[in-house]
Amino acid sequence: METSSAFVTETHSIPVRGEYDVIVVGGGVAGVSAAVAARRSGMSVLLIEKGVVLGGLATMGLVVYYNPPLDDSRGRRLVGGMSRELLHRSIRYGYGTLSPYWAQENPDTSVPPTGRYQTRFSAPAFVVALDELIQDEGVDLLFDTLFCAPVMEGGRCTGVMVEGKCGRSCYRGRAFIDASGDADLMSRLGAPCVEEDNWLSYWAHATSLTAQAKAASAGDVAKSVQPLCLGAFADGTGHPEGMQLFRGLRAEDVTRFLLEGRKMLREHLAKSDRKETTVITLPSMAQYRTTRHIVGQYTLSDDDKDARFDDSIGCFAEEGPASFVMEFPYRILVSETAPNVLAAGRIASGSGYGRYLCRLIAPSAMTGEAAGRAASLAIKHSCAVQEIPVRELQAQMGSAGYVIHA
């Protein structure tokens, strides 16, 4: 190892520990959906997760609302495939708030629906359901493993370098999906990306004697768990006055975000009746809404409300009483500079309301599934991800239950 005042230079021979058809970086909802979709398409799949549980913000981040816009507010379900499957898996081993109308296999749209197609769920129960799914599908999984860098040959990604308990390793693949939430793979292979600032938000879970009494009276344990939301809302209101914005792409920034969030919690608890209420769960990751996303072949924006795309892979409605539907074009998952790498989840190319939708749970599951299917098609047709037969992808997504065109 050589050192200087500013740099340390090291040279190693890195062992290749495995080869796969598809490698997915990130085990959040998008990454799980991508891995399962690719595996069900006949691919060998490796899923790499830096934490020790699957689900990302939905579990580690305690964002426990599998919520709109999964339906059109008039009784028609817009989603299928992994978006629908994961909703039902989120409440398989824990409480939920899914109405009887939406629990039906085929709801009768002539009957007014009860509420929206959504549910609140238990994060730990969702974790064990995701474990079961990945294991049952035969996806190889690595926890506690940090993606470090792509291996590039001839302009293509041919492997990923990771760091784990045994040191640095390499896994080779034919196609890759960046579901890191931060576009780590895409940015490090040179794909154009956009960095974003965040307001300070901190979510925890609490309970109280009052809540427990209500839960016991109602016979519903869910009523005893109270989400505690501190700091900024999605529109920025509530961001502490004078507080910096957070980008989330440096360890120092992540550390400050977490410490400031827990400081808000500490101040909240100092004012609480400690015999009446207590915190029961803290998030185990920084709850950034967005950090970095790709510049795709298309950027989904506010101008695309009710627009029709020839390459749509599915659509979602506006939250609240739906007045518009937004189709998701396949091109938001693809960068011009990455012939065998796809984006999934909140790093898809979007701005405005399009950006907002990309980061929600159900859209993340859909883009993850589309990326997994597209990676498989690219391998089967020996083509770049930009050149896959989109009609074939659309047929697969439609058969899975997604509404392709509103």
CSV table of C-alpha atoms in Angstrom, one decimal:
chain,number,residue,atom,x,y,z
A,1,MET,CA,0.0,0.0,0.0
A,2,GLU,CA,1.3,3.4,-1.0
A,3,THR,CA,0.4,6.6,0.8
A,4,SER,CA,0.7,10.3,0.3
A,5,SER,CA,-0.7,13.4,2.1
A,6,ALA,CA,-3.9,13.3,0.1
A,7,PHE,CA,-4.4,9.7,-1.2
A,8,VAL,CA,-3.9,6.1,-0.3
A,9,THR,CA,-3.3,3.7,-3.3
A,10,GLU,CA,-3.8,0.0,-2.9
A,11,THR,CA,-3.7,-2.9,-5.4
A,12,HIS,CA,-5.5,-6.2,-4.9
A,13,SER,CA,-6.5,-9.3,-6.8
A,14,ILE,CA,-10.3,-9.5,-6.2
A,15,PRO,CA,-11.9,-13.0,-6.3
A,16,VAL,CA,-14.9,-13.6,-8.5
A,17,ARG,CA,-17.3,-15.4,-6.3
A,18,GLY,CA,-20.2,-16.0,-8.7
A,19,GLU,CA,-21.7,-15.4,-12.1
A,20,TYR,CA,-25.4,-14.7,-12.8
A,21,ASP,CA,-27.7,-13.7,-15.6
A,22,VAL,CA,-29.1,-10.7,-13.6
A,23,ILE,CA,-27.7,-8.9,-10.6
A,24,VAL,CA,-29.8,-6.5,-8.7
A,25,VAL,CA,-28.2,-3.8,-6.4
A,26,GLY,CA,-30.5,-2.9,-3.6
A,27,GLY,CA,-33.1,-4.9,-1.7
A,28,GLY,CA,-35.9,-2.4,-1.3
A,29,VAL,CA,-39.4,-3.0,-2.8
A,30,ALA,CA,-38.1,-2.2,-6.3
A,31,GLY,CA,-35.1,-4.5,-5.9
A,32,VAL,CA,-37.2,-7.4,-4.6
A,33,SER,CA,-39.7,-6.9,-7.4
A,34,ALA,CA,-36.9,-6.8,-10.0
A,35,ALA,CA,-35.2,-9.9,-8.6
A,36,VAL,CA,-38.4,-12.0,-8.5
A,37,ALA,CA,-39.5,-10.9,-11.9
A,38,ALA,CA,-36.2,-11.8,-13.5
A,39,ARG,CA,-36.1,-15.2,-11.6
A,40,ARG,CA,-39.7,-16.0,-12.8
A,41,SER,CA,-38.5,-15.2,-16.3
A,42,GLY,CA,-36.0,-18.1,-16.0
A,43,MET,CA,-32.9,-16.1,-15.1
A,44,SER,CA,-30.3,-16.8,-12.4
A,45,VAL,CA,-30.4,-13.8,-10.0
A,46,LEU,CA,-28.3,-12.3,-7.3
A,47,LEU,CA,-29.8,-9.6,-5.0
A,48,ILE,CA,-27.4,-7.5,-3.1
A,49,GLU,CA,-28.5,-5.6,0.0
A,50,LYS,CA,-26.3,-3.4,2.3
A,51,GLY,CA,-28.7,-3.8,5.2
A,52,VAL,CA,-29.8,-6.9,7.0
A,53,VAL,CA,-33.5,-6.8,6.0
A,54,LEU,CA,-35.4,-6.4,2.8
A,55,GLY,CA,-37.9,-3.7,2.0
A,56,GLY,CA,-35.9,-0.5,2.2
A,57,LEU,CA,-37.9,2.5,3.2
A,58,ALA,CA,-41.0,0.4,3.5
A,59,THR,CA,-39.5,-1.6,6.4
A,60,MET,CA,-36.2,-0.1,7.6
A,61,GLY,CA,-37.6,3.4,7.0
A,62,LEU,CA,-41.0,2.7,8.7
A,63,VAL,CA,-42.9,4.1,5.7
A,64,VAL,CA,-45.7,1.6,6.4
A,65,TYR,CA,-48.4,2.9,4.0
A,66,TYR,CA,-49.0,0.9,0.9
A,67,ASN,CA,-51.3,3.5,-0.4
A,68,PRO,CA,-52.8,5.3,-3.4
A,69,PRO,CA,-52.7,5.7,-6.3
A,70,LEU,CA,-53.3,2.0,-6.9
A,71,ASP,CA,-56.9,2.5,-8.1
A,72,ASP,CA,-58.8,5.1,-10.1
A,73,SER,CA,-61.0,6.1,-7.1
A,74,ARG,CA,-64.1,4.6,-8.9
A,75,GLY,CA,-63.5,0.9,-8.1
A,76,ARG,CA,-61.1,0.0,-10.8
A,77,ARG,CA,-57.7,-1.5,-9.8
A,78,LEU,CA,-54.9,-0.2,-11.9
A,79,VAL,CA,-52.1,-2.5,-10.6
A,80,GLY,CA,-51.2,-6.1,-10.8
A,81,GLY,CA,-48.1,-8.2,-10.7
A,82,MET,CA,-45.6,-7.4,-8.0
A,83,SER,CA,-47.4,-4.1,-7.1
A,84,ARG,CA,-50.5,-6.1,-6.1
A,85,GLU,CA,-48.6,-9.2,-4.8
A,86,LEU,CA,-46.5,-7.2,-2.4
A,87,LEU,CA,-49.4,-5.3,-1.1
A,88,HIS,CA,-51.1,-8.5,0.0
A,89,ARG,CA,-47.8,-10.0,1.3
A,90,SER,CA,-47.3,-6.8,3.4
A,91,ILE,CA,-50.3,-7.9,5.5
A,92,ARG,CA,-49.9,-11.7,5.3
A,93,TYR,CA,-48.3,-12.1,8.7
A,94,GLY,CA,-49.4,-8.9,10.4
A,95,TYR,CA,-52.2,-6.4,10.7
A,96,GLY,CA,-53.6,-4.4,7.8
A,97,THR,CA,-56.3,-2.0,6.9
A,98,LEU,CA,-57.3,-3.3,3.5
A,99,SER,CA,-61.1,-3.0,3.0
A,100,PRO,CA,-63.2,-6.1,2.1
A,101,TYR,CA,-64.0,-4.6,-1.3
A,102,TRP,CA,-60.4,-4.5,-2.3
A,103,ALA,CA,-59.6,-7.9,-0.7
A,104,GLN,CA,-61.8,-9.5,-3.4
A,105,GLU,CA,-60.0,-11.2,-6.3
A,106,ASN,CA,-62.3,-9.3,-8.8
A,107,PRO,CA,-64.1,-6.4,-7.2
A,108,ASP,CA,-67.5,-5.6,-8.6
A,109,THR,CA,-67.1,-2.1,-10.1
A,110,SER,CA,-70.9,-1.7,-10.2
A,111,VAL,CA,-70.8,-1.5,-6.4
A,112,PRO,CA,-69.3,1.7,-4.9
A,113,PRO,CA,-65.9,0.8,-3.4
A,114,THR,CA,-65.2,1.1,0.3
A,115,GLY,CA,-62.2,3.4,0.5
A,116,ARG,CA,-59.1,3.2,-1.7
A,117,TYR,CA,-57.0,0.2,-2.6
A,118,GLN,CA,-54.4,0.7,0.1
A,119,THR,CA,-53.3,-0.6,3.5
A,120,ARG,CA,-51.2,0.2,6.5
A,121,PHE,CA,-48.9,-2.7,7.5
A,122,SER,CA,-46.5,-3.9,10.1
A,123,ALA,CA,-42.9,-3.4,9.0
A,124,PRO,CA,-41.5,-6.5,10.8
A,125,ALA,CA,-44.3,-8.7,9.4
A,126,PHE,CA,-43.5,-7.4,5.9
A,127,VAL,CA,-39.8,-8.2,6.4
A,128,VAL,CA,-40.5,-11.9,7.1
A,129,ALA,CA,-42.9,-12.1,4.1
A,130,LEU,CA,-40.2,-10.7,1.8
A,131,ASP,CA,-37.7,-13.2,3.1
A,132,GLU,CA,-40.2,-16.0,2.3
A,133,LEU,CA,-40.8,-14.7,-1.2
A,134,ILE,CA,-37.1,-14.4,-2.1
A,135,GLN,CA,-36.3,-17.8,-0.7
A,136,ASP,CA,-39.3,-19.5,-2.3
A,137,GLU,CA,-38.4,-18.0,-5.7
A,138,GLY,CA,-34.8,-19.2,-5.6
A,139,VAL,CA,-33.1,-15.8,-5.7
A,140,ASP,CA,-29.6,-15.8,-4.3
A,141,LEU,CA,-29.4,-13.1,-1.6
A,142,LEU,CA,-26.5,-11.3,0.1
A,143,PHE,CA,-27.2,-9.2,3.2
A,144,ASP,CA,-24.7,-6.9,4.8
A,145,THR,CA,-23.0,-6.4,1.5
A,146,LEU,CA,-22.1,-3.0,0.1
A,147,PHE,CA,-21.9,-2.3,-3.6
A,148,CYS,CA,-18.7,-0.5,-4.4
A,149,ALA,CA,-18.1,-0.1,-8.1
A,150,PRO,CA,-19.0,-1.5,-11.5
A,151,VAL,CA,-16.6,-3.6,-13.6
A,152,MET,CA,-16.6,-2.2,-17.1
A,153,GLU,CA,-15.4,-3.8,-20.3
A,154,GLY,CA,-16.0,-2.4,-23.7
A,155,GLY,CA,-18.5,0.1,-22.5
A,156,ARG,CA,-20.7,-2.6,-20.8
A,157,CYS,CA,-21.0,-3.5,-17.1
A,158,THR,CA,-19.7,-7.0,-16.7
A,159,GLY,CA,-19.6,-7.2,-12.9
A,160,VAL,CA,-20.0,-5.5,-9.6
A,161,MET,CA,-17.4,-5.1,-6.8
A,162,VAL,CA,-18.8,-5.5,-3.4
A,163,GLU,CA,-17.5,-5.3,0.2
A,164,GLY,CA,-18.6,-7.7,2.9
A,165,LYS,CA,-17.3,-9.5,6.0
A,166,CYS,CA,-14.8,-11.4,3.9
A,167,GLY,CA,-13.5,-8.2,2.2
A,168,ARG,CA,-13.7,-7.2,-1.4
A,169,SER,CA,-15.4,-9.6,-4.0
A,170,CYS,CA,-16.7,-9.5,-7.5
A,171,TYR,CA,-19.8,-11.0,-9.0
A,172,ARG,CA,-20.2,-11.1,-12.8
A,173,GLY,CA,-23.4,-10.7,-14.6
A,174,ARG,CA,-25.1,-10.3,-18.0
A,175,ALA,CA,-27.6,-7.6,-17.0
A,176,PHE,CA,-27.8,-5.4,-14.0
A,177,ILE,CA,-30.6,-3.4,-12.2
A,178,ASP,CA,-29.8,-0.4,-10.1
A,179,ALA,CA,-32.4,-0.4,-7.3
A,180,SER,CA,-30.1,1.2,-4.8
A,181,GLY,CA,-32.4,4.2,-4.2
A,182,ASP,CA,-29.4,6.5,-4.8
A,183,ALA,CA,-28.4,5.5,-8.4
A,184,ASP,CA,-25.1,4.3,-7.0
A,185,LEU,CA,-24.5,1.8,-9.9
A,186,MET,CA,-25.7,4.1,-12.6
A,187,SER,CA,-23.7,7.1,-11.4
A,188,ARG,CA,-20.5,5.1,-10.9
A,189,LEU,CA,-20.6,3.7,-14.4
A,190,GLY,CA,-20.9,7.2,-15.8
A,191,ALA,CA,-24.6,7.6,-16.5
A,192,PRO,CA,-25.9,11.1,-16.3
A,193,CYS,CA,-27.8,11.7,-13.0
A,194,VAL,CA,-29.5,14.5,-11.1
A,195,GLU,CA,-28.8,15.1,-7.4
A,196,GLU,CA,-31.6,16.3,-5.1
A,197,ASP,CA,-31.9,18.1,-1.8
A,198,ASN,CA,-34.1,16.9,1.1
A,199,TRP,CA,-36.0,18.5,3.9
A,200,LEU,CA,-35.5,17.0,7.4
A,201,SER,CA,-38.0,14.3,8.2
A,202,TYR,CA,-38.0,11.6,10.9
A,203,TRP,CA,-40.5,8.9,11.3
A,204,ALA,CA,-40.7,6.5,14.3
A,205,HIS,CA,-43.3,4.3,15.9
A,206,ALA,CA,-44.7,4.8,19.3
A,207,THR,CA,-47.5,3.5,21.6
A,208,SER,CA,-49.4,4.8,24.5
A,209,LEU,CA,-51.7,3.5,27.3
A,210,THR,CA,-54.6,5.3,25.6
A,211,ALA,CA,-53.8,3.7,22.2
A,212,GLN,CA,-53.5,0.3,23.8
A,213,ALA,CA,-56.8,0.6,25.6
A,214,LYS,CA,-58.5,1.6,22.3
A,215,ALA,CA,-56.8,-1.4,20.5
A,216,ALA,CA,-58.0,-3.8,23.2
A,217,SER,CA,-61.5,-2.4,23.1
A,218,ALA,CA,-61.6,-2.7,19.3
A,219,GLY,CA,-59.8,-6.0,19.2
A,220,ASP,CA,-57.3,-4.6,16.7
A,221,VAL,CA,-53.6,-4.5,17.6
A,222,ALA,CA,-52.9,-2.1,14.8
A,223,LYS,CA,-54.6,0.7,16.8
A,224,SER,CA,-51.9,0.4,19.5
A,225,VAL,CA,-49.1,1.3,17.0
A,226,GLN,CA,-48.9,5.0,16.3
A,227,PRO,CA,-46.6,6.4,13.6
A,228,LEU,CA,-44.8,9.4,14.9
A,229,CYS,CA,-43.9,11.9,12.1
A,230,LEU,CA,-41.6,14.7,12.9
A,231,GLY,CA,-40.1,17.4,10.7
A,232,ALA,CA,-41.0,18.1,7.1
A,233,PHE,CA,-44.0,16.9,5.1
A,234,ALA,CA,-43.7,16.0,1.4
A,235,ASP,CA,-44.2,19.7,0.5
A,236,GLY,CA,-41.5,20.9,2.8
A,237,THR,CA,-43.7,22.4,5.5
A,238,GLY,CA,-42.4,21.6,8.9
A,239,HIS,CA,-38.7,21.7,8.0
A,240,PRO,CA,-37.0,23.3,11.0
A,241,GLU,CA,-36.3,27.0,10.5
A,242,GLY,CA,-32.7,27.7,9.7
A,243,MET,CA,-31.9,24.0,9.1
A,244,GLN,CA,-29.8,23.1,6.1
A,245,LEU,CA,-31.1,20.9,3.2
A,246,PHE,CA,-29.7,17.4,2.9
A,247,ARG,CA,-28.4,15.7,-0.2
A,248,GLY,CA,-27.6,12.3,1.3
A,249,LEU,CA,-24.7,11.3,-0.9
A,250,ARG,CA,-21.9,11.7,1.6
A,251,ALA,CA,-21.5,9.8,4.9
A,252,GLU,CA,-21.2,13.2,6.8
A,253,ASP,CA,-24.6,14.3,5.3
A,254,VAL,CA,-26.3,11.1,6.2
A,255,THR,CA,-24.9,11.2,9.7
A,256,ARG,CA,-26.1,14.8,10.3
A,257,PHE,CA,-29.6,13.9,8.9
A,258,LEU,CA,-29.9,11.0,11.3
A,259,LEU,CA,-28.6,12.9,14.3
A,260,GLU,CA,-30.8,15.9,13.6
A,261,GLY,CA,-33.8,13.6,13.2
A,262,ARG,CA,-33.1,11.8,16.5
A,263,LYS,CA,-32.6,15.2,18.1
A,264,MET,CA,-36.2,16.2,17.1
A,265,LEU,CA,-37.4,12.9,18.6
A,266,ARG,CA,-35.5,13.6,21.8
A,267,GLU,CA,-37.0,17.0,22.1
A,268,HIS,CA,-40.5,15.5,21.5
A,269,LEU,CA,-40.0,12.8,24.1
A,270,ALA,CA,-38.8,15.4,26.6
A,271,LYS,CA,-42.2,17.0,26.4
A,272,SER,CA,-44.1,13.7,26.6
A,273,ASP,CA,-45.6,11.9,29.6
A,274,ARG,CA,-43.2,8.9,29.9
A,275,LYS,CA,-45.7,6.9,31.9
A,276,GLU,CA,-48.3,7.3,29.1
A,277,THR,CA,-46.3,7.0,25.9
A,278,THR,CA,-43.1,5.4,24.7
A,279,VAL,CA,-41.2,4.9,21.4
A,280,ILE,CA,-41.2,1.2,20.3
A,281,THR,CA,-39.3,1.4,16.9
A,282,LEU,CA,-36.7,3.7,15.3
A,283,PRO,CA,-35.9,3.7,11.6
A,284,SER,CA,-32.7,1.8,10.7
A,285,MET,CA,-31.9,3.9,7.6
A,286,ALA,CA,-32.0,7.6,6.7
A,287,GLN,CA,-35.5,8.4,5.5
A,288,TYR,CA,-34.5,10.5,2.5
A,289,ARG,CA,-37.3,11.0,0.0
A,290,THR,CA,-34.9,11.3,-2.9
A,291,THR,CA,-31.1,11.7,-3.3
A,292,ARG,CA,-30.1,11.0,-7.0
A,293,HIS,CA,-31.9,9.7,-10.0
A,294,ILE,CA,-30.9,9.0,-13.6
A,295,VAL,CA,-31.4,11.1,-16.7
A,296,GLY,CA,-33.4,8.6,-18.7
A,297,GLN,CA,-34.4,8.5,-22.3
A,298,TYR,CA,-37.5,10.3,-21.1
A,299,THR,CA,-38.3,12.3,-18.0
A,300,LEU,CA,-41.8,11.9,-16.5
A,301,SER,CA,-43.1,15.3,-15.6
A,302,ASP,CA,-46.2,17.3,-14.7
A,303,ASP,CA,-46.9,17.8,-18.4
A,304,ASP,CA,-47.6,14.1,-18.7
A,305,LYS,CA,-50.8,13.9,-16.7
A,306,ASP,CA,-53.3,12.0,-18.8
A,307,ALA,CA,-50.7,11.6,-21.6
A,308,ARG,CA,-50.5,8.4,-23.6
A,309,PHE,CA,-47.2,6.7,-24.2
A,310,ASP,CA,-46.6,4.0,-26.8
A,311,ASP,CA,-44.1,2.4,-24.4
A,312,SER,CA,-46.2,2.6,-21.2
A,313,ILE,CA,-45.6,-0.2,-18.7
A,314,GLY,CA,-48.4,0.7,-16.4
A,315,CYS,CA,-50.2,3.7,-14.8
A,316,PHE,CA,-51.2,5.2,-11.5
A,317,ALA,CA,-53.8,7.7,-10.6
A,318,GLU,CA,-53.6,10.9,-8.6
A,319,GLU,CA,-53.9,10.6,-4.9
A,320,GLY,CA,-57.2,11.8,-3.5
A,321,PRO,CA,-60.2,11.9,-5.8
A,322,ALA,CA,-58.5,10.9,-9.0
A,323,SER,CA,-58.7,13.6,-11.7
A,324,PHE,CA,-55.8,12.3,-13.8
A,325,VAL,CA,-53.8,9.2,-14.5
A,326,MET,CA,-50.1,9.1,-15.3
A,327,GLU,CA,-48.7,6.4,-17.5
A,328,PHE,CA,-45.1,5.3,-16.9
A,329,PRO,CA,-43.1,5.0,-20.2
A,330,TYR,CA,-40.4,2.3,-20.2
A,331,ARG,CA,-37.8,4.9,-21.3
A,332,ILE,CA,-37.7,6.4,-17.7
A,333,LEU,CA,-35.8,3.2,-16.6
A,334,VAL,CA,-33.2,3.4,-19.3
A,335,SER,CA,-30.1,5.6,-19.7
A,336,GLU,CA,-28.5,6.2,-23.1
A,337,THR,CA,-25.1,5.3,-21.7
A,338,ALA,CA,-25.8,2.0,-20.1
A,339,PRO,CA,-26.5,-0.8,-22.6
A,340,ASN,CA,-27.1,-3.6,-20.0
A,341,VAL,CA,-28.2,-1.7,-16.9
A,342,LEU,CA,-31.7,-0.6,-15.9
A,343,ALA,CA,-33.0,1.7,-13.2
A,344,ALA,CA,-35.8,0.8,-10.8
A,345,GLY,CA,-37.7,2.5,-8.0
A,346,ARG,CA,-37.1,6.1,-6.9
A,347,ILE,CA,-34.1,6.6,-9.2
A,348,ALA,CA,-36.3,6.4,-12.3
A,349,SER,CA,-36.2,9.6,-14.5
A,350,GLY,CA,-38.9,12.0,-13.3
A,351,SER,CA,-39.6,15.6,-12.1
A,352,GLY,CA,-42.6,17.2,-10.4
A,353,TYR,CA,-45.5,14.8,-9.7
A,354,GLY,CA,-43.8,12.2,-12.0
A,355,ARG,CA,-40.8,12.3,-9.6
A,356,TYR,CA,-43.2,12.0,-6.6
A,357,LEU,CA,-44.9,8.9,-8.0
A,358,CYS,CA,-41.7,7.1,-8.9
A,359,ARG,CA,-40.7,6.9,-5.2
A,360,LEU,CA,-43.9,5.5,-3.8
A,361,ILE,CA,-44.1,1.8,-2.9
A,362,ALA,CA,-46.5,0.5,-5.6
A,363,PRO,CA,-44.8,2.4,-8.5
A,364,SER,CA,-41.4,1.2,-7.2
A,365,ALA,CA,-42.7,-2.4,-7.3
A,366,MET,CA,-44.0,-1.9,-10.8
A,367,THR,CA,-40.8,-0.3,-12.2
A,368,GLY,CA,-38.8,-3.0,-10.4
A,369,GLU,CA,-40.9,-5.7,-12.1
A,370,ALA,CA,-40.6,-4.0,-15.5
A,371,ALA,CA,-36.8,-3.7,-15.1
A,372,GLY,CA,-36.5,-7.4,-14.1
A,373,ARG,CA,-38.6,-8.5,-17.1
A,374,ALA,CA,-36.7,-6.1,-19.4
A,375,ALA,CA,-33.3,-7.4,-18.3
A,376,SER,CA,-34.5,-10.9,-19.1
A,377,LEU,CA,-35.7,-9.9,-22.5
A,378,ALA,CA,-32.4,-8.2,-23.3
A,379,ILE,CA,-30.6,-11.4,-22.4
A,380,LYS,CA,-33.0,-13.6,-24.4
A,381,HIS,CA,-32.9,-11.4,-27.5
A,382,SER,CA,-29.2,-10.6,-27.1
A,383,CYS,CA,-29.8,-6.9,-27.3
A,384,ALA,CA,-29.3,-3.7,-25.3
A,385,VAL,CA,-31.9,-2.7,-22.8
A,386,GLN,CA,-32.7,0.3,-25.0
A,387,GLU,CA,-33.6,-2.1,-27.9
A,388,ILE,CA,-35.8,-4.7,-26.2
A,389,PRO,CA,-39.1,-5.5,-27.9
A,390,VAL,CA,-41.3,-3.2,-25.8
A,391,ARG,CA,-44.5,-4.7,-27.1
A,392,GLU,CA,-43.4,-8.0,-25.6
A,393,LEU,CA,-42.7,-6.3,-22.2
A,394,GLN,CA,-46.1,-4.6,-22.4
A,395,ALA,CA,-47.8,-7.9,-23.1
A,396,GLN,CA,-46.1,-9.4,-20.0
A,397,MET,CA,-47.1,-6.5,-17.8
A,398,GLY,CA,-50.6,-6.5,-19.1
A,399,SER,CA,-50.9,-10.2,-18.5
A,400,ALA,CA,-49.7,-9.6,-14.9
A,401,GLY,CA,-52.7,-7.3,-14.3
A,402,TYR,CA,-51.3,-3.8,-14.9
A,403,VAL,CA,-53.5,-1.3,-16.8
A,404,ILE,CA,-51.1,-0.3,-19.6
A,405,HIS,CA,-53.2,2.6,-21.0
A,406,ALA,CA,-55.7,4.5,-18.9
